[in-house]
Short mmCIF file of C-alpha atoms and ligand atoms in Angstrom, two decimals:
data_model
loop_
_atom_site.label_atom_id
_atom_site.label_comp_id
_atom_site.label_asym_id
_atom_site.label_seq_id
_atom_site.Cartn_x
_atom_site.Cartn_y
_atom_site.Cartn_z
CA MET A 1 18.01 10.62 -16.01
CA LYS A 2 14.42 9.58 -15.51
CA THR A 3 12.14 11.62 -13.27
CA TYR A 4 9.68 9.84 -11.39
CA LEU A 5 6.43 11.82 -10.14
CA VAL A 6 5.48 9.61 -7.15
CA THR A 7 2.05 10.47 -5.60
CA GLY A 8 1.28 9.53 -1.97
CA GLY A 9 4.96 9.25 -1.35
CA ALA A 10 4.82 9.94 2.29
CA GLY A 11 2.68 7.08 3.12
CA PHE A 12 3.68 3.47 4.11
CA ILE A 13 4.46 1.90 0.63
CA GLY A 14 5.31 5.09 -1.18
CA SER A 15 8.06 6.16 1.31
CA ASN A 16 9.67 2.72 1.03
CA PHE A 17 9.63 3.08 -2.36
CA ILE A 18 11.26 6.34 -2.53
CA ILE A 19 13.93 5.11 -0.10
CA TYR A 20 14.38 1.89 -2.22
CA MET A 21 14.84 3.59 -5.65
CA LEU A 22 17.06 6.18 -4.49
CA LYS A 23 19.29 3.46 -3.11
CA LYS A 24 18.88 1.23 -5.95
CA HIS A 25 19.33 3.76 -8.87
CA LYS A 26 22.07 6.66 -9.01
CA ASP A 27 20.65 8.47 -12.08
CA ILE A 28 17.12 9.38 -11.20
CA LYS A 29 14.92 12.45 -9.90
CA ILE A 30 11.88 11.81 -7.79
CA ILE A 31 9.45 14.36 -6.88
CA ASN A 32 7.27 13.25 -4.05
CA VAL A 33 3.47 14.65 -4.21
CA ASP A 34 1.52 14.18 -1.26
CA ALA A 35 -1.44 15.96 0.39
CA LEU A 36 -0.34 14.87 4.19
CA THR A 37 -3.47 13.43 5.17
CA TYR A 38 -3.46 11.41 8.45
CA ALA A 39 -1.53 8.71 6.66
CA GLY A 40 1.12 10.73 5.27
CA ASN A 41 4.26 11.60 7.30
CA LEU A 42 7.54 13.43 6.24
CA GLU A 43 9.45 11.85 9.16
CA ASN A 44 9.31 8.55 6.93
CA LEU A 45 11.54 10.43 4.41
CA LYS A 46 14.25 11.87 6.84
CA SER A 47 16.96 9.54 5.39
CA VAL A 48 16.57 11.05 1.99
CA GLU A 49 15.22 14.57 2.61
CA ASN A 50 18.57 16.23 1.82
CA ASP A 51 19.24 14.09 -1.34
CA PRO A 52 19.42 16.51 -4.34
CA ARG A 53 17.68 13.81 -6.46
CA TYR A 54 14.52 14.27 -4.15
CA SER A 55 11.91 16.81 -3.74
CA PHE A 56 8.43 17.02 -1.88
CA VAL A 57 5.43 19.16 -2.90
CA GLN A 58 2.53 19.14 -0.71
CA ALA A 59 -0.58 18.81 -3.15
CA ASP A 60 -3.84 17.00 -3.60
CA ILE A 61 -3.86 14.61 -6.68
CA CYS A 62 -7.54 15.97 -7.27
CA ASP A 63 -6.04 19.45 -7.70
CA ARG A 64 -5.59 20.09 -11.61
CA GLN A 65 -3.71 23.13 -11.38
CA ALA A 66 -1.04 22.02 -8.93
CA ILE A 67 -0.67 18.68 -10.96
CA ASN A 68 -0.42 20.63 -14.32
CA LYS A 69 2.23 22.97 -12.89
CA LEU A 70 4.33 20.06 -11.84
CA PHE A 71 4.14 18.67 -15.32
CA SER A 72 4.97 22.08 -16.79
CA GLU A 73 7.98 22.65 -14.53
CA ASN A 74 9.52 19.01 -14.88
CA GLU A 75 10.19 16.63 -17.56
CA VAL A 76 8.21 13.81 -15.85
CA ASP A 77 9.06 10.47 -17.50
CA TYR A 78 6.74 8.07 -14.97
CA VAL A 79 3.79 8.61 -12.75
CA VAL A 80 3.74 6.30 -10.00
CA ASN A 81 0.34 6.54 -8.17
CA PHE A 82 0.51 5.38 -4.60
CA ALA A 83 -1.80 8.19 -3.44
CA ALA A 84 -4.98 6.95 -2.06
CA GLU A 85 -7.32 6.40 1.06
CA SER A 86 -6.12 2.75 1.83
CA HIS A 87 -8.00 1.54 4.82
CA VAL A 88 -10.98 -0.62 4.39
CA ASP A 89 -12.61 0.06 7.84
CA ARG A 90 -12.55 3.57 7.24
CA SER A 91 -14.12 3.25 3.63
CA ILE A 92 -16.96 1.25 5.37
CA SER A 93 -17.79 4.30 7.80
CA ASP A 94 -16.88 7.02 5.30
CA PRO A 95 -17.02 5.99 1.46
CA ASP A 96 -17.19 9.59 0.12
CA ILE A 97 -13.56 10.50 0.28
CA PHE A 98 -12.51 7.06 -1.10
CA VAL A 99 -14.46 8.16 -4.45
CA LYS A 100 -12.85 11.38 -4.39
CA THR A 101 -9.32 10.45 -3.96
CA ASN A 102 -9.03 7.13 -5.43
CA VAL A 103 -11.46 7.65 -8.52
CA LEU A 104 -11.37 11.48 -9.16
CA GLY A 105 -7.84 11.81 -8.09
CA THR A 106 -6.60 9.19 -10.33
CA VAL A 107 -8.57 10.38 -13.30
CA ASN A 108 -7.06 14.03 -12.49
CA LEU A 109 -3.49 12.41 -12.79
CA LEU A 110 -4.52 10.48 -16.10
CA ASN A 111 -5.75 13.85 -17.58
CA CYS A 112 -2.62 15.73 -16.52
CA ALA A 113 -0.36 13.21 -17.56
CA ARG A 114 -2.00 12.68 -20.97
CA ALA A 115 -1.93 16.49 -21.65
CA ALA A 116 1.62 16.90 -20.81
CA TRP A 117 3.08 13.81 -22.67
CA SER A 118 1.01 14.11 -25.79
CA VAL A 119 3.06 15.02 -28.86
CA GLY A 120 0.18 14.37 -31.40
CA ASP A 121 -3.24 12.45 -31.77
CA ASP A 122 -2.80 9.58 -29.23
CA VAL A 123 1.12 9.92 -29.43
CA TYR A 124 3.15 10.39 -26.35
CA LYS A 125 6.78 11.30 -25.59
CA PRO A 126 8.93 8.21 -25.81
CA GLY A 127 9.27 6.17 -22.91
CA VAL A 128 6.81 7.62 -20.66
CA LYS A 129 4.59 5.55 -18.36
CA PHE A 130 1.62 5.81 -15.99
CA LEU A 131 1.79 3.18 -13.09
CA GLN A 132 -1.34 2.48 -11.20
CA VAL A 133 -0.73 0.97 -7.77
CA SER A 134 -3.37 -1.25 -7.04
CA THR A 135 -4.62 -4.16 -5.06
CA ASP A 136 -5.61 -7.79 -4.96
CA GLU A 137 -8.94 -6.55 -3.10
CA VAL A 138 -10.35 -5.75 -6.45
CA TYR A 139 -10.75 -9.31 -7.25
CA GLY A 140 -12.91 -9.95 -4.30
CA SER A 141 -12.59 -12.84 -2.08
CA LEU A 142 -11.52 -16.64 -2.78
CA GLY A 143 -12.93 -19.90 -1.19
CA PRO A 144 -10.27 -22.57 0.29
CA GLU A 145 -8.96 -23.23 -3.37
CA GLY A 146 -7.36 -21.18 -6.16
CA TYR A 147 -5.62 -17.94 -6.78
CA PHE A 148 -6.27 -14.51 -8.32
CA THR A 149 -4.76 -14.25 -11.91
CA GLU A 150 -4.58 -11.07 -13.94
CA THR A 151 -7.92 -12.46 -15.89
CA THR A 152 -9.67 -13.07 -12.75
CA PRO A 153 -13.06 -11.16 -13.19
CA LEU A 154 -12.97 -7.83 -10.87
CA ASP A 155 -15.69 -8.40 -8.21
CA PRO A 156 -14.80 -5.89 -5.25
CA HIS A 157 -16.79 -5.85 -2.04
CA SER A 158 -15.92 -2.97 0.09
CA PRO A 159 -16.28 0.80 -0.73
CA TYR A 160 -12.41 0.86 -0.74
CA SER A 161 -11.95 -1.94 -3.22
CA SER A 162 -14.82 -0.64 -5.26
CA SER A 163 -12.96 2.73 -5.74
CA LYS A 164 -9.52 0.85 -6.36
CA ALA A 165 -11.52 -1.24 -9.10
CA SER A 166 -13.06 1.98 -10.71
CA ALA A 167 -9.50 3.68 -10.76
CA ASP A 168 -8.02 0.48 -12.41
CA LEU A 169 -10.75 0.92 -15.04
CA PHE A 170 -10.13 4.33 -15.91
CA VAL A 171 -6.55 3.68 -16.29
CA LYS A 172 -7.34 0.83 -18.70
CA ALA A 173 -9.79 3.12 -20.54
CA TYR A 174 -7.06 5.74 -21.02
CA HIS A 175 -4.80 3.09 -22.53
CA ASP A 176 -7.67 1.58 -24.63
CA THR A 177 -9.09 4.88 -25.84
CA TYR A 178 -6.11 7.30 -25.95
CA LYS A 179 -3.36 4.61 -25.93
CA LEU A 180 -1.81 6.15 -22.90
CA PRO A 181 1.20 3.89 -21.93
CA MET A 182 0.34 2.29 -18.50
CA ASN A 183 0.47 -0.65 -16.28
CA ILE A 184 -1.40 -1.52 -13.39
CA THR A 185 -0.01 -3.55 -10.43
CA ARG A 186 -2.17 -5.55 -8.05
CA CYS A 187 -0.46 -6.56 -4.81
CA SER A 188 -1.40 -8.34 -1.70
CA ASN A 189 -1.06 -7.32 1.91
CA ASN A 190 2.07 -5.24 2.58
CA TYR A 191 4.02 -5.30 5.84
CA GLY A 192 7.24 -3.54 6.95
CA PRO A 193 8.50 -0.42 8.31
CA TYR A 194 6.18 2.78 8.46
CA GLN A 195 2.90 1.27 8.23
CA PHE A 196 0.36 3.30 9.95
CA PRO A 197 -1.20 1.31 13.04
CA GLU A 198 -4.45 1.19 11.75
CA LYS A 199 -3.52 -1.91 9.78
CA LEU A 200 -3.40 -5.37 11.48
CA ILE A 201 0.37 -5.94 11.85
CA PRO A 202 1.46 -2.66 13.33
CA LEU A 203 -1.85 -2.27 15.33
CA MET A 204 -1.29 -5.60 16.95
CA ILE A 205 2.42 -4.85 17.52
CA ASN A 206 1.52 -1.61 19.20
CA ASN A 207 -1.37 -3.14 21.35
CA VAL A 208 0.82 -6.08 22.67
CA LEU A 209 3.68 -3.49 23.62
CA ASN A 210 1.10 -1.43 25.60
CA HIS A 211 -0.84 -4.54 27.18
CA LYS A 212 -3.89 -3.52 25.22
CA GLU A 213 -6.57 -5.96 24.03
CA LEU A 214 -6.02 -7.25 20.45
CA PRO A 215 -9.14 -6.93 18.57
CA VAL A 216 -9.55 -10.01 16.29
CA TYR A 217 -12.53 -9.68 13.74
CA GLY A 218 -14.99 -12.62 13.95
CA ASP A 219 -13.20 -15.81 14.04
CA GLY A 220 -9.71 -14.52 12.80
CA MET A 221 -9.38 -17.29 10.53
CA GLN A 222 -9.71 -15.05 7.40
CA ILE A 223 -6.60 -15.35 5.12
CA ARG A 224 -4.25 -12.57 3.91
CA ASP A 225 -1.27 -13.10 1.38
CA TRP A 226 1.56 -11.15 3.09
CA LEU A 227 4.43 -9.48 1.28
CA TYR A 228 7.22 -7.68 2.52
CA VAL A 229 7.24 -3.93 1.37
CA GLU A 230 10.63 -4.02 -0.21
CA ASP A 231 9.67 -6.87 -2.48
CA HIS A 232 6.64 -4.89 -3.64
CA CYS A 233 8.95 -1.92 -4.08
CA LYS A 234 11.35 -4.19 -6.21
CA ALA A 235 8.22 -5.39 -8.23
CA ILE A 236 7.03 -1.94 -9.25
CA ASP A 237 10.47 -0.91 -10.13
CA MET A 238 10.71 -4.00 -12.60
CA VAL A 239 7.28 -3.25 -14.11
CA ILE A 240 8.11 0.23 -14.71
CA SER A 241 10.97 -0.65 -16.66
CA GLY A 242 10.19 -3.98 -18.18
CA GLY A 243 6.31 -4.20 -18.08
CA LYS A 244 4.50 -4.39 -21.39
CA ALA A 245 2.29 -1.17 -22.04
CA GLY A 246 -1.38 -1.77 -21.29
CA GLU A 247 -0.57 -4.92 -19.01
CA VAL A 248 -1.77 -5.92 -15.59
CA TYR A 249 0.77 -7.61 -13.00
CA ASN A 250 -0.15 -9.39 -9.75
CA ILE A 251 2.32 -9.24 -7.21
CA GLY A 252 2.49 -11.49 -4.22
CA GLY A 253 4.79 -14.31 -2.59
CA HIS A 254 2.53 -17.24 -1.74
CA ASN A 255 2.65 -16.01 2.03
CA GLU A 256 -0.94 -16.92 3.00
CA ARG A 257 -1.57 -16.81 6.81
CA THR A 258 -4.84 -16.47 8.84
CA ASN A 259 -5.11 -13.41 10.89
CA LEU A 260 -5.06 -15.49 14.11
CA PHE A 261 -1.51 -16.88 13.03
CA ILE A 262 -0.29 -13.32 12.50
CA VAL A 263 -1.58 -12.23 15.98
CA LYS A 264 -0.13 -15.11 17.62
CA THR A 265 3.18 -14.75 16.13
CA ILE A 266 3.56 -11.27 17.27
CA ILE A 267 2.63 -12.13 20.75
CA ASN A 268 4.99 -14.91 20.96
CA TYR A 269 8.00 -12.86 19.63
CA ILE A 270 7.17 -9.97 22.07
CA LYS A 271 6.72 -12.47 24.93
CA GLU A 272 10.09 -14.33 24.18
CA ASN A 273 12.03 -11.41 23.36
CA VAL A 274 10.65 -8.05 25.03
CA ASP A 275 7.95 -8.69 27.72
CA ASP A 276 7.24 -12.06 29.33
CA THR A 277 4.04 -10.74 30.78
CA VAL A 278 2.06 -10.64 27.63
CA GLY A 279 0.32 -13.78 26.09
CA GLU A 280 -2.71 -15.07 24.15
CA HIS A 281 -5.01 -13.78 26.83
CA LEU A 282 -4.96 -10.37 25.09
CA ILE A 283 -6.77 -11.66 22.23
CA ARG A 284 -10.34 -10.56 22.10
CA HIS A 285 -12.78 -11.69 19.22
CA VAL A 286 -14.70 -8.85 18.32
CA LYS A 287 -17.78 -7.99 15.98
CA ASP A 288 -16.69 -8.95 12.32
CA ARG A 289 -15.95 -6.35 9.50
CA LYS A 290 -19.03 -5.94 7.50
CA GLY A 291 -18.65 -7.78 4.21
CA HIS A 292 -15.47 -9.27 5.23
CA ASP A 293 -13.29 -10.98 2.28
CA ARG A 294 -12.42 -14.29 3.61
CA ARG A 295 -9.34 -15.28 1.61
CA TYR A 296 -6.92 -13.47 -0.83
CA GLY A 297 -4.43 -15.26 -2.46
CA ILE A 298 -2.21 -14.02 -5.53
CA ASP A 299 -0.76 -16.19 -8.39
CA PRO A 300 2.30 -14.24 -9.26
CA GLU A 301 3.47 -16.57 -12.26
CA LYS A 302 3.18 -13.58 -14.83
CA ILE A 303 5.58 -11.19 -13.13
CA LYS A 304 7.95 -14.03 -12.48
CA ASN A 305 7.85 -15.45 -15.84
CA GLU A 306 7.74 -12.23 -17.86
CA LEU A 307 10.00 -9.97 -15.75
CA GLY A 308 11.95 -12.45 -13.39
CA TRP A 309 10.50 -11.00 -10.20
CA TYR A 310 10.75 -13.04 -7.15
CA PRO A 311 10.23 -12.11 -3.51
CA GLU A 312 13.28 -12.15 -1.22
CA THR A 313 11.95 -11.92 2.13
CA PRO A 314 10.49 -14.97 3.68
CA PHE A 315 7.69 -14.15 6.01
CA GLU A 316 9.54 -15.44 9.33
CA LYS A 317 12.25 -12.96 8.62
CA GLY A 318 10.12 -10.18 7.46
CA ILE A 319 7.78 -10.35 10.60
CA VAL A 320 10.91 -10.03 12.91
CA LYS A 321 12.49 -7.38 11.08
CA THR A 322 9.29 -5.49 11.09
CA ILE A 323 8.73 -6.01 14.82
CA LYS A 324 12.22 -4.85 15.50
CA TRP A 325 11.67 -1.80 13.52
CA TYR A 326 8.63 -0.87 15.70
CA LEU A 327 10.70 -1.50 18.78
CA GLU A 328 13.31 0.71 17.42
CA ASN A 329 11.02 3.50 16.39
CA ARG A 330 8.77 4.06 19.25
CA ASP A 331 9.01 7.99 18.95
CA TRP A 332 7.68 7.35 15.46
CA VAL A 333 4.92 5.26 16.77
CA GLU A 334 4.22 7.57 19.70
CA HIS A 335 3.96 10.58 17.20
CA VAL A 336 1.58 8.87 14.88
CA THR A 337 -0.77 7.37 17.56
CA SER A 338 -1.31 10.56 19.59
CA GLY A 339 -4.07 13.13 18.79
CA GLU A 340 -6.27 12.05 15.82
CA TYR A 341 -5.60 8.10 16.12
CA GLN A 342 -6.99 7.87 19.67
CA LYS A 343 -10.42 9.31 18.45
CA TYR A 344 -10.14 6.94 15.43
CA TYR A 345 -9.35 4.13 17.74
CA GLU A 346 -12.40 5.06 20.08
CA LYS A 347 -14.65 5.13 17.22
CA MET A 348 -13.70 1.89 15.58
CA TYR A 349 -13.05 -0.34 18.63
CA SER A 350 -15.09 0.90 21.61
CA ASN A 351 -18.45 -1.12 22.09
CA ARG A 352 -17.24 -3.36 19.23
P1 NAD B 1 -1.21 4.88 3.04
O1 NAD B 1 -2.61 5.04 3.49
O2 NAD B 1 -0.15 4.51 4.06
O3 NAD B 1 -0.72 6.19 2.37
C1 NAD B 1 -1.32 6.88 1.44
C2 NAD B 1 -0.73 8.32 0.91
O4 NAD B 1 -1.50 8.87 0.00
C3 NAD B 1 -0.43 9.16 2.26
O5 NAD B 1 0.85 9.49 2.33
C4 NAD B 1 -1.54 10.13 2.08
O6 NAD B 1 -1.09 11.33 2.67
C5 NAD B 1 -1.57 10.20 0.52
N1 NAD B 1 -2.74 10.88 0.10
C6 NAD B 1 -3.99 10.62 0.40
N2 NAD B 1 -4.97 11.36 -0.33
C7 NAD B 1 -4.17 11.97 -0.98
C8 NAD B 1 -4.66 13.10 -1.99
N3 NAD B 1 -5.68 13.30 -2.53
N4 NAD B 1 -3.55 13.50 -2.66
C9 NAD B 1 -2.25 13.37 -2.48
N5 NAD B 1 -2.02 12.37 -1.45
C10 NAD B 1 -2.85 11.79 -0.93
O7 NAD B 1 -1.34 3.88 1.84
P2 NAD B 1 -0.20 2.58 1.61
O8 NAD B 1 -0.66 1.40 2.31
O9 NAD B 1 1.04 3.17 1.47
O10 NAD B 1 -0.84 2.26 0.04
C11 NAD B 1 -0.39 2.93 -1.01
C12 NAD B 1 -0.91 2.29 -2.38
O11 NAD B 1 -0.85 1.05 -2.25
C13 NAD B 1 -2.54 2.63 -2.40
O12 NAD B 1 -2.85 3.07 -3.54
C14 NAD B 1 -3.28 1.36 -1.88
O13 NAD B 1 -4.48 1.15 -2.39
C15 NAD B 1 -2.03 0.50 -2.51
N6 NAD B 1 -1.96 -0.98 -1.95
C16 NAD B 1 -1.63 -1.15 -0.39
C17 NAD B 1 -1.63 -2.43 -0.01
C18 NAD B 1 -1.11 -2.42 1.63
O14 NAD B 1 -1.13 -3.68 2.06
N7 NAD B 1 -0.96 -1.44 2.13
C19 NAD B 1 -1.48 -3.50 -0.98
C20 NAD B 1 -1.78 -3.26 -2.23
C21 NAD B 1 -2.11 -2.05 -2.77
O1 DAU B 2 -4.76 -6.90 0.16
C1 DAU B 2 -4.15 -5.62 -0.17
C2 DAU B 2 -4.84 -4.68 0.93
O2 DAU B 2 -4.37 -4.97 2.20
C3 DAU B 2 -4.65 -3.23 0.42
O3 DAU B 2 -5.28 -2.84 -0.77
C4 DAU B 2 -5.20 -2.28 1.64
O4 DAU B 2 -4.84 -1.00 1.32
C5 DAU B 2 -4.63 -2.82 2.91
O5 DAU B 2 -5.11 -1.98 3.95
C6 DAU B 2 -4.80 -4.25 3.08
O6 DAU B 2 -6.21 -4.42 3.52
P1 DAU B 2 -6.89 -5.68 4.56
O7 DAU B 2 -8.20 -4.98 4.89
O8 DAU B 2 -6.30 -6.62 4.25
O9 DAU B 2 -5.85 -5.00 5.99
P2 DAU B 2 -6.01 -4.77 7.27
O10 DAU B 2 -4.74 -4.56 7.89
O11 DAU B 2 -7.05 -3.61 7.65
O12 DAU B 2 -6.77 -6.23 7.80
C7 DAU B 2 -5.92 -7.38 7.71
C8 DAU B 2 -6.98 -8.28 8.04
O13 DAU B 2 -6.91 -8.33 9.56
C9 DAU B 2 -8.27 -8.32 7.58
O14 DAU B 2 -8.85 -9.70 7.62
C10 DAU B 2 -8.98 -7.60 8.79
C11 DAU B 2 -8.11 -8.20 10.04
N1 DAU B 2 -8.11 -7.12 11.14
C12 DAU B 2 -7.87 -5.89 10.99
C13 DAU B 2 -7.70 -5.19 12.00
C14 DAU B 2 -7.11 -3.63 11.94
C15 DAU B 2 -8.43 -7.50 12.42
O15 DAU B 2 -8.90 -8.90 12.79
N2 DAU B 2 -8.59 -6.57 13.40
C16 DAU B 2 -7.90 -5.40 13.29
O16 DAU B 2 -8.16 -4.47 14.17
#
């Protein structure tokens, strides 16, 4: 029986990961530690909340006492650190919290794990691992050619990506200095169920359904490399069990699309299947994001060759599954877009 301490498990990828893992593995225990910020939502975990293998603790990853308590009360085998401030636009308007959660929070987790797992000088309980969930954004931006590999130099541009790169360097330092067993995974843009509608795909789905303008930043020809969230969860599972300690693994499925292509795909699906009054007239090109990275593209050869990972969901299938999920879960969308979200939207998009 392995015990996973999953941080940020009430967010988009974390909740998908918990659901995926409990379905995939019988003999595991998952402790979900989440501060429940605006992005955390326990409704995501309704399907597993009564599973005896699952428990939830509301805590901040920066809270040394709370995290130490979790380690002392449980035989934790793996830490999977999803907890983060994850939205680039928010990091541009308010960087401080990104440093606190993403950098200091990660260092706090490293300190607690190191203390709890230590059985001698730089010697740890057998089989333990710290997995840091990172992002391709730490590599910066690509031109029209080439891909990010694990040896691409770090060159983050936004406060968000800088905070994630800093966290990665601390995780590496704890391996290089104290031999703490760890892996870092760097994934491209995820999409799928439970993604908070501040991100491109759910924001556009929600706006099309509500006949609201679709705010495309700049010319909309920026490229992101989209991966269905379940394929990301599968990769993390494989890295935990098979990844060589100290190694970085890039995760991506060669699904590069321009933002404009994504927006038009969503419009067309909804026009053909839900509401024929919507159309491209809803698109509005707005002021570009500051320091906007032009293109991301992952080279996933290492994880494919070493661990046999491959993505199972082609974009055409994944995007339809995702739109359908948002159509079938209007209550969830209603809930997360009421209150605070309205203020956020107003601040971010009015006068843009
Ligand atoms: P999210 O914003 O949907 O969820 C973040 C979760 O972390 C929320 O549940 C929130 O309550 C929790 N959290 C925030 N601050 C916390 C704190 N101080 N203590 C405890 N919990 C806290 O994010 P996501 O999109 O699910 O991303 C998860 C991770 O994956 C992040 O580390 C992100 O950098 C990384 N990542 C995301 C993507 C993507 O496309 N979304 C791609 C690559 C990597
Ligand atoms: O690449 C992985 C990263 O992907 C993760 O590390 C981040 O946590 C995640 O938020 C995501 O970052 P992006 O900045 O790429 O995602 P976002 O959904 O915010 O934007 C995707 C693209 O769409 C980007 O080029 C900006 C553009 N965009 C976004 C929004 C919200 C728009 O044109 N209009 C919008 O309203």
